[in-house]
Coordinates of N, CA and C in Angstrom, one line a residue:
X1 N -116.7 34.9 -119.8 CA -115.4 35.0 -120.5 C -114.7 36.2 -120.0
X2 N -113.5 36.2 -119.5 CA -112.8 37.2 -119.1 C -112.1 38.0 -120.2
X3 N -111.9 39.3 -120.0 CA -111.2 40.0 -120.9 C -109.8 39.6 -121.0
X4 N -109.2 39.4 -122.3 CA -107.9 38.8 -122.4 C -106.8 39.8 -121.8
X5 N -105.7 39.2 -121.6 CA -104.5 40.0 -121.1 C -104.2 41.1 -122.0
X6 N -103.4 42.1 -121.6 CA -103.1 43.3 -122.4 C -102.6 43.0 -123.8
X7 N -101.7 41.9 -123.8 CA -101.1 41.6 -125.2 C -102.1 41.0 -126.1
X8 N -103.3 40.6 -125.7 CA -104.3 40.2 -126.6 C -105.3 41.3 -127.0
X9 N -105.1 42.4 -126.5 CA -106.0 43.6 -126.8 C -105.5 44.3 -128.2
X10 N -106.4 44.6 -129.1 CA -105.9 45.2 -130.3 C -105.1 46.5 -130.0
X11 N -104.0 46.7 -130.7 CA -103.2 47.9 -130.6 C -103.8 49.2 -131.2
X12 N -104.7 48.9 -132.2 CA -105.4 50.0 -132.9 C -106.9 49.8 -132.9
X13 N -107.7 50.9 -132.8 CA -109.1 50.8 -132.8 C -109.7 49.8 -131.7
X14 N -109.1 49.9 -130.6 CA -109.5 49.0 -129.4 C -110.9 49.1 -129.1
X15 N -111.6 50.1 -129.4 CA -113.0 50.3 -129.1 C -113.9 49.3 -130.0
X16 N -113.2 48.8 -131.0 CA -114.0 47.8 -131.9 C -113.8 46.4 -131.3
X17 N -113.1 46.2 -130.2 CA -112.9 44.9 -129.7 C -114.1 44.5 -128.8
X18 N -114.4 43.1 -128.8 CA -115.5 42.6 -128.0 C -114.9 41.3 -127.4
X19 N -115.4 41.0 -126.2 CA -114.9 39.9 -125.4 C -116.0 39.0 -124.9
X20 N -117.3 39.2 -125.2 CA -118.3 38.5 -124.6 C -118.8 37.4 -125.6
X21 N -119.2 36.2 -125.1 CA -119.5 35.1 -126.0 C -120.7 35.5 -127.0
X22 N -121.6 36.3 -126.5 CA -122.7 36.7 -127.4 C -122.2 37.5 -128.6
X23 N -121.0 38.0 -128.5 CA -120.5 38.8 -129.7 C -119.5 37.9 -130.4
X24 N -118.8 37.0 -129.8 CA -117.9 36.1 -130.5 C -118.5 34.9 -131.1
X25 N -119.4 34.3 -130.5 CA -120.0 32.9 -131.0 C -120.7 33.1 -132.3
X26 N -121.5 34.1 -132.5 CA -122.1 34.3 -133.8 C -121.2 34.4 -135.0
X27 N -120.1 35.0 -134.8 CA -119.0 35.1 -135.9 C -118.5 33.7 -136.2
X28 N -118.1 33.0 -135.1 CA -117.6 31.6 -135.3 C -118.6 30.7 -135.9
X29 N -119.9 30.9 -135.6 CA -120.9 30.0 -136.1 C -121.2 30.3 -137.6
X30 N -120.9 31.5 -138.0 CA -121.2 31.8 -139.4 C -120.0 31.4 -140.3
X31 N -118.8 31.6 -139.8 CA -117.6 31.3 -140.6 C -117.4 29.8 -140.8
X32 N -117.0 29.4 -142.0 CA -116.8 28.0 -142.3 C -115.3 27.6 -142.0
X33 N -114.4 28.5 -142.1 CA -113.0 28.3 -142.1 C -112.3 29.2 -141.2
X34 N -111.2 28.7 -140.7 CA -110.3 29.5 -139.9 C -108.9 29.3 -140.3
X35 N -107.9 30.1 -139.8 CA -106.5 29.9 -140.1 C -105.8 29.7 -138.8
X36 N -105.0 28.6 -138.6 CA -104.3 28.3 -137.4 C -102.8 28.5 -137.6
X37 N -102.2 29.4 -136.8 CA -100.9 29.7 -136.9 C -100.0 29.3 -135.7
X38 N -98.9 28.8 -135.9 CA -98.0 28.2 -134.9 C -96.6 28.3 -135.4
X39 N -95.7 28.0 -134.5 CA -94.2 28.0 -134.8 C -93.6 26.8 -134.3
X40 N -92.7 26.2 -135.1 CA -91.9 25.0 -134.8 C -90.5 25.3 -135.1
X41 N -89.6 25.2 -134.1 CA -88.2 25.5 -134.3 C -88.0 26.8 -135.0
X42 N -88.8 27.8 -134.5 CA -88.7 29.2 -135.1 C -89.1 29.3 -136.6
X43 N -89.7 28.3 -137.1 CA -90.3 28.3 -138.4 C -91.9 28.5 -138.3
X44 N -92.4 29.6 -138.8 CA -93.8 29.8 -138.7 C -94.6 29.1 -139.7
X45 N -95.8 28.6 -139.3 CA -96.7 28.0 -140.1 C -98.1 28.6 -140.0
X46 N -98.9 28.6 -141.1 CA -100.3 29.1 -141.0 C -101.1 28.3 -141.9
X47 N -102.1 27.5 -141.3 CA -102.8 26.5 -142.0 C -104.3 26.9 -142.0
X48 N -104.9 27.0 -143.2 CA -106.4 27.2 -143.2 C -107.1 25.9 -143.0
X49 N -108.2 25.8 -142.3 CA -108.9 24.6 -142.2 C -110.4 24.9 -141.8
X50 N -111.2 23.9 -141.9 CA -112.6 24.1 -141.5 C -112.7 23.8 -140.0
X51 N -113.8 24.4 -139.4 CA -113.9 24.2 -137.9 C -115.4 24.3 -137.6
X52 N -115.7 23.9 -136.3 CA -117.0 24.1 -135.8 C -117.0 24.5 -134.3
X53 N -117.9 25.4 -133.9 CA -117.9 25.7 -132.5 C -119.1 24.8 -131.8
X54 N -118.8 24.3 -130.7 CA -119.8 23.6 -129.9 C -119.6 24.0 -128.5
X55 N -120.5 24.7 -127.8 CA -120.4 25.2 -126.5 C -119.3 26.2 -126.5
X56 N -118.3 26.0 -125.5 CA -117.3 27.0 -125.4 C -115.9 26.5 -126.0
X57 N -116.0 25.7 -127.0 CA -114.8 25.2 -127.7 C -115.0 25.3 -129.2
X58 N -113.9 25.3 -130.0 CA -114.0 25.0 -131.3 C -113.3 23.7 -131.7
X59 N -113.7 23.0 -132.7 CA -113.1 21.7 -133.0 C -112.7 21.7 -134.5
X60 N -111.5 21.0 -134.8 CA -111.1 20.8 -136.1 C -110.8 19.3 -136.2
X61 N -110.5 18.9 -137.4 CA -110.1 17.5 -137.6 C -109.0 17.4 -138.7
X62 N -108.4 16.3 -138.7 CA -107.4 16.0 -139.8 C -106.8 14.6 -139.7
X63 N -106.1 14.2 -140.7 CA -105.6 12.9 -140.7 C -104.6 12.6 -139.6
X64 N -104.6 11.4 -139.1 CA -103.6 11.1 -138.0 C -102.2 11.2 -138.5
X65 N -102.0 11.2 -139.8 CA -100.6 11.3 -140.3 C -100.3 12.8 -140.7
X66 N -101.1 13.7 -140.6 CA -100.9 15.0 -140.9 C -99.8 15.7 -140.1
X67 N -98.8 16.3 -140.7 CA -97.7 16.9 -140.0 C -98.3 18.0 -139.1
X68 N -99.1 18.8 -139.7 CA -99.8 19.9 -139.0 C -100.5 19.5 -137.7
X69 N -101.3 18.4 -137.9 CA -102.1 17.9 -136.7 C -101.1 17.3 -135.7
X70 N -100.2 16.6 -136.1 CA -99.2 16.0 -135.2 C -98.5 17.0 -134.3
X71 N -98.2 18.1 -135.0 CA -97.4 19.2 -134.2 C -98.3 19.9 -133.2
X72 N -99.5 20.3 -133.6 CA -100.3 21.1 -132.7 C -101.0 20.3 -131.6
X73 N -101.1 18.9 -131.9 CA -101.8 18.1 -130.8 C -100.8 18.0 -129.6
X74 N -99.6 18.4 -129.8 CA -98.7 18.3 -128.6 C -99.1 19.4 -127.6
X75 N -99.9 20.3 -127.9 CA -100.2 21.3 -127.0 C -99.4 22.6 -127.1
X76 N -98.8 22.9 -128.2 CA -98.0 24.1 -128.4 C -99.0 25.2 -128.6
X77 N -98.6 26.5 -128.3 CA -99.5 27.6 -128.5 C -99.8 27.8 -129.9
X78 N -101.0 28.2 -130.2 CA -101.5 28.5 -131.5 C -102.4 29.8 -131.5
X79 N -102.4 30.4 -132.6 CA -103.3 31.6 -132.8 C -104.2 31.2 -133.9
X80 N -105.5 31.3 -133.6 CA -106.5 31.0 -134.6 C -107.3 32.2 -135.0
X81 N -107.4 32.5 -136.3 CA -108.1 33.7 -136.7 C -109.3 33.3 -137.7
X82 N -110.3 34.2 -137.6 CA -111.5 34.1 -138.4 C -111.8 35.5 -138.9
X83 N -112.2 35.6 -140.2 CA -112.7 37.0 -140.7 C -113.8 36.8 -141.6
X84 N -114.9 37.6 -141.4 CA -116.0 37.7 -142.4 C -116.0 39.1 -142.8
X85 N -116.1 39.3 -144.2 CA -116.1 40.6 -144.8 C -117.5 40.9 -145.2
X86 N -118.1 42.0 -144.8 CA -119.5 42.5 -145.1 C -119.6 43.5 -146.3
X87 N -118.6 44.4 -146.2 CA -118.7 45.5 -147.2 C -117.3 46.0 -147.5
X88 N -117.1 46.5 -148.7 CA -115.9 47.4 -149.0 C -116.4 48.8 -148.7
X89 N -115.5 49.4 -148.0 CA -115.9 50.8 -147.5 C -115.1 51.7 -148.5
X90 N -115.8 52.4 -149.4 CA -115.1 53.2 -150.4 C -115.2 54.7 -150.0
X91 N -114.1 55.3 -149.8 CA -114.0 56.7 -149.2 C -113.7 57.6 -150.4
X92 N -113.6 58.9 -150.1 CA -113.2 59.9 -151.1 C -111.7 60.0 -151.4
X93 N -111.0 59.2 -150.6 CA -109.5 59.1 -150.8 C -109.1 57.7 -150.5
X94 N -108.1 57.2 -151.2 CA -107.6 55.9 -151.0 C -107.2 55.7 -149.5
X95 N -106.6 56.7 -149.0 CA -106.1 56.6 -147.6 C -107.3 56.2 -146.6
X96 N -108.5 56.7 -146.9 CA -109.6 56.4 -146.0 C -110.5 55.2 -146.4
X97 N -110.1 54.5 -147.4 CA -110.8 53.2 -147.8 C -110.7 52.3 -146.5
X98 N -111.7 51.4 -146.4 CA -111.7 50.5 -145.3 C -112.5 49.3 -145.7
X99 N -112.8 48.4 -144.7 CA -113.7 47.3 -144.9 C -114.5 47.1 -143.6
X100 N -115.8 46.8 -143.8 CA -116.7 46.4 -142.8 C -116.4 44.9 -142.5
X101 N -116.1 44.5 -141.4 CA -115.7 43.1 -141.1 C -116.1 42.7 -139.7
X102 N -116.1 41.4 -139.5 CA -116.2 40.8 -138.2 C -115.1 39.8 -138.1
X103 N -114.3 39.8 -137.1 CA -113.3 38.9 -137.0 C -113.1 38.4 -135.6
X104 N -112.4 37.3 -135.4 CA -112.2 36.7 -134.0 C -110.7 36.2 -134.1
X105 N -110.0 36.5 -133.0 CA -108.7 35.9 -132.7 C -108.8 35.1 -131.5
X106 N -108.2 33.9 -131.5 CA -108.2 33.0 -130.4 C -106.7 32.5 -130.0
X107 N -106.4 32.6 -128.8 CA -105.1 32.1 -128.4 C -105.4 30.8 -127.6
X108 N -104.8 29.7 -127.9 CA -105.2 28.5 -127.2 C -104.1 27.4 -127.5
X109 N -104.3 26.2 -126.8 CA -103.6 25.0 -127.1 C -104.5 23.9 -127.4
X110 N -104.2 23.0 -128.3 CA -105.0 21.9 -128.7 C -105.2 20.9 -127.6
X111 N -106.4 20.4 -127.5 CA -106.8 19.3 -126.6 C -107.2 18.1 -127.6
X112 N -106.5 17.1 -127.5 CA -106.8 15.9 -128.4 C -108.0 15.2 -127.8
X113 N -109.0 14.9 -128.7 CA -110.1 14.2 -128.2 C -109.9 12.7 -128.4
X114 N -109.8 12.0 -127.3 CA -109.4 10.6 -127.3 C -110.7 9.7 -127.2
X115 N -111.7 10.2 -126.6 CA -113.0 9.5 -126.4 C -113.7 9.3 -127.8
X116 N -113.9 8.0 -128.2 CA -114.5 7.7 -129.4 C -115.9 8.4 -129.7
X117 N -116.7 8.4 -128.7 CA -118.0 9.0 -128.9 C -118.0 10.5 -129.1
X118 N -117.1 11.1 -128.4 CA -116.9 12.5 -128.5 C -116.4 12.9 -129.9
X119 N -115.3 12.1 -130.3 CA -114.8 12.4 -131.6 C -115.9 12.2 -132.7
X120 N -116.7 11.2 -132.6 CA -117.8 10.9 -133.5 C -118.8 12.1 -133.6
X121 N -119.1 12.6 -132.4 CA -120.0 13.7 -132.3 C -119.4 15.0 -133.0
X122 N -118.1 15.2 -132.7 CA -117.4 16.4 -133.3 C -117.4 16.3 -134.8
X123 N -117.2 15.1 -135.4 CA -117.4 15.0 -136.8 C -118.8 15.3 -137.3
X124 N -119.7 14.9 -136.6 CA -121.1 15.2 -136.9 C -121.4 16.7 -136.8
X125 N -120.9 17.4 -135.8 CA -121.1 18.8 -135.6 C -120.5 19.5 -136.8
X126 N -119.3 19.1 -137.2 CA -118.6 19.8 -138.3 C -119.3 19.6 -139.6
X127 N -119.8 18.4 -139.9 CA -120.5 18.0 -141.2 C -121.8 18.8 -141.2
X128 N -122.5 18.9 -140.1 CA -123.8 19.6 -140.1 C -123.6 21.1 -140.3
X129 N -122.4 21.6 -139.9 CA -122.2 23.0 -140.1 C -121.9 23.3 -141.6
X130 N -121.0 22.5 -142.2 CA -120.6 22.6 -143.6 C -121.8 22.4 -144.5
X131 N -122.5 21.3 -144.3 CA -123.7 21.0 -145.2 C -124.8 20.7 -144.2
X132 N -125.6 21.6 -143.8 CA -126.6 21.5 -142.8 C -127.6 20.3 -143.2
X133 N -128.0 19.6 -142.1 CA -129.0 18.5 -142.2 C -128.6 17.4 -143.1
X134 N -127.2 17.1 -143.3 CA -126.8 16.1 -144.3 C -126.3 14.9 -143.5
X135 N -126.1 14.9 -142.3 CA -125.4 13.8 -141.6 C -126.2 12.5 -141.7
X136 N -127.5 12.6 -141.5 CA -128.3 11.3 -141.6 C -128.6 10.8 -143.0
X137 N -128.4 11.7 -144.0 CA -128.5 11.4 -145.4 C -127.3 10.6 -145.9
X138 N -126.1 10.9 -145.4 CA -124.9 10.4 -145.8 C -124.6 8.9 -145.3
X139 N -123.8 8.2 -146.1 CA -123.3 6.9 -145.6 C -122.6 7.1 -144.3
X140 N -123.0 6.4 -143.2 CA -122.3 6.6 -141.9 C -120.8 6.4 -142.0
X141 N -120.1 7.2 -141.2 CA -118.7 7.0 -140.9 C -118.4 5.6 -140.3
X142 N -117.4 5.0 -140.8 CA -117.0 3.7 -140.1 C -116.1 3.9 -139.0
X143 N -116.1 2.9 -138.1 CA -115.1 3.0 -136.9 C -113.7 3.2 -137.5
X144 N -113.3 2.6 -138.6 CA -112.0 2.8 -139.1 C -111.7 4.2 -139.6
X145 N -112.7 4.8 -140.2 CA -112.5 6.2 -140.6 C -112.4 7.1 -139.3
X146 N -113.1 6.9 -138.3 CA -113.0 7.7 -137.1 C -111.6 7.5 -136.5
X147 N -111.1 6.3 -136.5 CA -109.8 6.0 -135.9 C -108.7 6.7 -136.7
X148 N -108.9 6.8 -138.0 CA -107.9 7.4 -138.9 C -107.9 8.9 -138.8
X149 N -108.8 9.5 -138.1 CA -108.9 11.0 -138.1 C -108.8 11.5 -136.7
X150 N -108.0 12.5 -136.5 CA -107.8 13.1 -135.2 C -108.8 14.3 -135.1
X151 N -109.3 14.5 -133.9 CA -110.2 15.6 -133.6 C -109.5 16.4 -132.5
X152 N -109.4 17.7 -132.7 CA -108.7 18.6 -131.7 C -109.7 19.6 -131.3
X153 N -109.8 20.0 -130.0 CA -110.6 21.1 -129.4 C -109.7 22.2 -128.9
X154 N -110.3 23.4 -129.0 CA -109.6 24.6 -128.5 C -110.5 25.4 -127.7
X155 N -110.1 25.8 -126.5 CA -110.9 26.6 -125.6 C -111.1 28.0 -126.1
X156 N -112.2 28.6 -125.8 CA -112.4 30.0 -126.2 C -112.2 31.0 -125.1
X157 N -111.5 30.5 -124.0 CA -111.2 31.4 -123.0 C -110.4 32.7 -123.3
X158 N -109.6 32.5 -124.2 CA -108.7 33.7 -124.7 C -109.1 34.0 -126.1
X159 N -110.3 34.5 -126.3 CA -110.9 34.9 -127.6 C -111.4 36.3 -127.5
X160 N -111.2 37.0 -128.7 CA -111.7 38.4 -128.8 C -112.2 38.6 -130.2
X161 N -113.2 39.4 -130.3 CA -113.8 39.8 -131.6 C -113.4 41.2 -131.9
X162 N -113.4 41.5 -133.2 CA -113.2 42.9 -133.6 C -114.1 43.2 -134.8
X163 N -114.9 44.2 -134.7 CA -115.9 44.5 -135.7 C -115.9 45.9 -136.1
X164 N -116.0 46.1 -137.5 CA -116.1 47.4 -138.1 C -117.4 47.5 -138.9
X165 N -118.2 48.5 -138.6 CA -119.5 48.7 -139.3 C -119.5 50.2 -139.7
X166 N -120.5 50.5 -140.6 CA -120.7 51.9 -141.0 C -120.1 52.4 -142.2
X167 N -120.3 53.7 -142.5 CA -119.9 54.3 -143.7 C -118.4 54.8 -143.6
X168 N -117.9 55.3 -144.7 CA -116.5 55.8 -144.6 C -116.3 56.9 -143.6
X169 N -115.1 56.9 -143.1 CA -114.7 58.0 -142.2 C -113.8 59.0 -142.9
X170 N -114.4 59.8 -143.8 CA -113.6 60.7 -144.6 C -113.0 61.8 -143.8
X171 N -112.0 62.4 -144.2 CA -111.4 63.6 -143.5 C -112.4 64.7 -143.8
X172 N -112.5 65.6 -142.8 CA -113.4 66.7 -142.8 C -113.3 67.5 -144.0
X173 N -112.1 67.7 -144.4 CA -111.9 68.5 -145.7 C -112.3 67.8 -147.0
X174 N -112.4 66.5 -146.9 CA -112.8 65.8 -148.1 C -114.3 65.6 -148.2
X175 N -115.1 65.8 -147.2 CA -116.5 65.5 -147.2 C -117.3 66.2 -148.3
X176 N -116.9 67.4 -148.8 CA -117.6 68.1 -149.8 C -117.1 67.9 -151.2
X177 N -116.1 67.0 -151.3 CA -115.5 66.8 -152.7 C -116.6 66.1 -153.5
X178 N -116.7 66.3 -154.8 CA -117.6 65.6 -155.7 C -117.2 64.2 -156.1
X179 N -116.8 63.4 -155.1 CA -116.3 62.1 -155.3 C -117.2 61.1 -154.6
X180 N -117.7 60.1 -155.4 CA -118.6 59.1 -154.7 C -118.0 58.4 -153.6
X181 N -118.7 58.2 -152.6 CA -118.2 57.4 -151.4 C -119.4 56.6 -150.9
X182 N -119.2 55.5 -150.2 CA -120.2 54.6 -149.7 C -119.7 53.2 -149.5
X183 N -120.6 52.3 -149.6 CA -120.3 50.8 -149.3 C -120.6 50.0 -150.6
X184 N -119.8 49.0 -150.8 CA -120.0 48.0 -151.8 C -120.2 46.7 -151.0
X185 N -121.5 46.3 -150.8 CA -121.7 45.0 -150.1 C -121.1 43.8 -150.7
X186 N -120.7 42.9 -149.9 CA -120.2 41.6 -150.4 C -121.0 40.5 -149.8
X187 N -122.2 40.3 -150.4 CA -123.1 39.3 -149.8 C -122.5 37.9 -149.8
X188 N -122.8 37.2 -148.7 CA -122.4 35.8 -148.6 C -123.5 34.9 -149.2
X189 N -123.6 33.7 -148.7 CA -124.6 32.8 -149.2 C -124.2 31.8 -150.1
X190 N -125.0 30.7 -150.3 CA -124.7 29.6 -151.1 C -125.4 29.6 -152.4
X191 N -124.8 29.2 -153.5 CA -125.5 29.1 -154.8 C -126.0 27.7 -155.0
X192 N -126.7 27.5 -156.1 CA -127.4 26.3 -156.4 C -126.3 25.1 -156.5
X193 N -126.5 24.0 -156.0 CA -125.6 22.9 -156.0 C -125.4 22.4 -157.5
X194 N -124.1 21.9 -157.8 CA -123.9 21.4 -159.1 C -123.5 19.9 -159.0
X195 N -124.2 19.0 -159.6 CA -124.1 17.6 -159.4 C -122.9 17.0 -160.2
X196 N -122.2 16.0 -159.6 CA -121.2 15.4 -160.4 C -121.8 14.3 -161.4
X197 N -121.0 13.7 -162.2 CA -121.6 12.8 -163.2 C -122.5 11.7 -162.6
X198 N -122.1 11.1 -161.5 CA -122.9 10.1 -160.9 C -124.2 10.5 -160.3
X199 N -124.4 11.9 -160.1 CA -125.6 12.3 -159.5 C -126.6 13.1 -160.4
X200 N -126.2 13.2 -161.7 CA -127.0 14.1 -162.6 C -128.4 13.6 -162.8
X201 N -128.7 12.2 -162.6 CA -130.0 11.7 -162.7 C -130.7 11.6 -161.4
X202 N -130.1 12.0 -160.3 CA -130.7 11.9 -159.0 C -131.3 13.1 -158.5
X203 N -132.5 13.0 -157.8 CA -133.2 14.3 -157.4 C -132.3 14.9 -156.3
X204 N -132.4 16.2 -156.2 CA -131.6 17.0 -155.3 C -132.3 16.7 -153.9
X205 N -131.5 16.3 -152.9 CA -132.1 16.0 -151.6 C -132.6 17.3 -150.9
X206 N -133.7 17.1 -150.1 CA -134.3 18.3 -149.5 C -133.2 19.2 -148.7
X207 N -132.3 18.7 -148.1 CA -131.3 19.5 -147.3 C -130.4 20.4 -148.2
X208 N -130.4 20.1 -149.5 CA -129.6 20.9 -150.5 C -130.4 21.8 -151.3
X209 N -131.8 21.6 -151.2 CA -132.6 22.4 -152.1 C -132.7 23.9 -151.6

């Protein structure tokens, strides 16, 4: 993956930018949702949606009748963003507060997946990411459901990551102040599943345990 053009390089803290797949892909694989931004007739839009990475592309899906999907499937430029927050960085002054984060920015155009088998696989990849090991447990998607859903792919050729780690960067004159500073971790992870009324008497399947 080549380093993006200058206009894709962060204007601040550029040393935190990363351009290699082994730095970008793990962030995309951990994040469940992204935000896709685009403009139509000078009107900006910014839509959150689920996504999955497979090889060197990410994939999203949506109804064939979705205004959002129908606009971006035309191939207009989009900006896709992802952010994972690891810690609140609490400094000795509000000015120096920060966040430890891992983010990715992607500039791309949508590629509409027309091949039925590839579409079906894309829906499987996404389902397995959102609820791992669930695809074979669920009622299979019907051909009609696949036809009613659009799958779009986006190249990662113009992607960059930006990562912040570590403790607060307090001003030198603040370091000896008797004010607590450090990190407040924001742990991720999934909590215990909550059944709906129709599932209260059913055993929890192994992939959700």
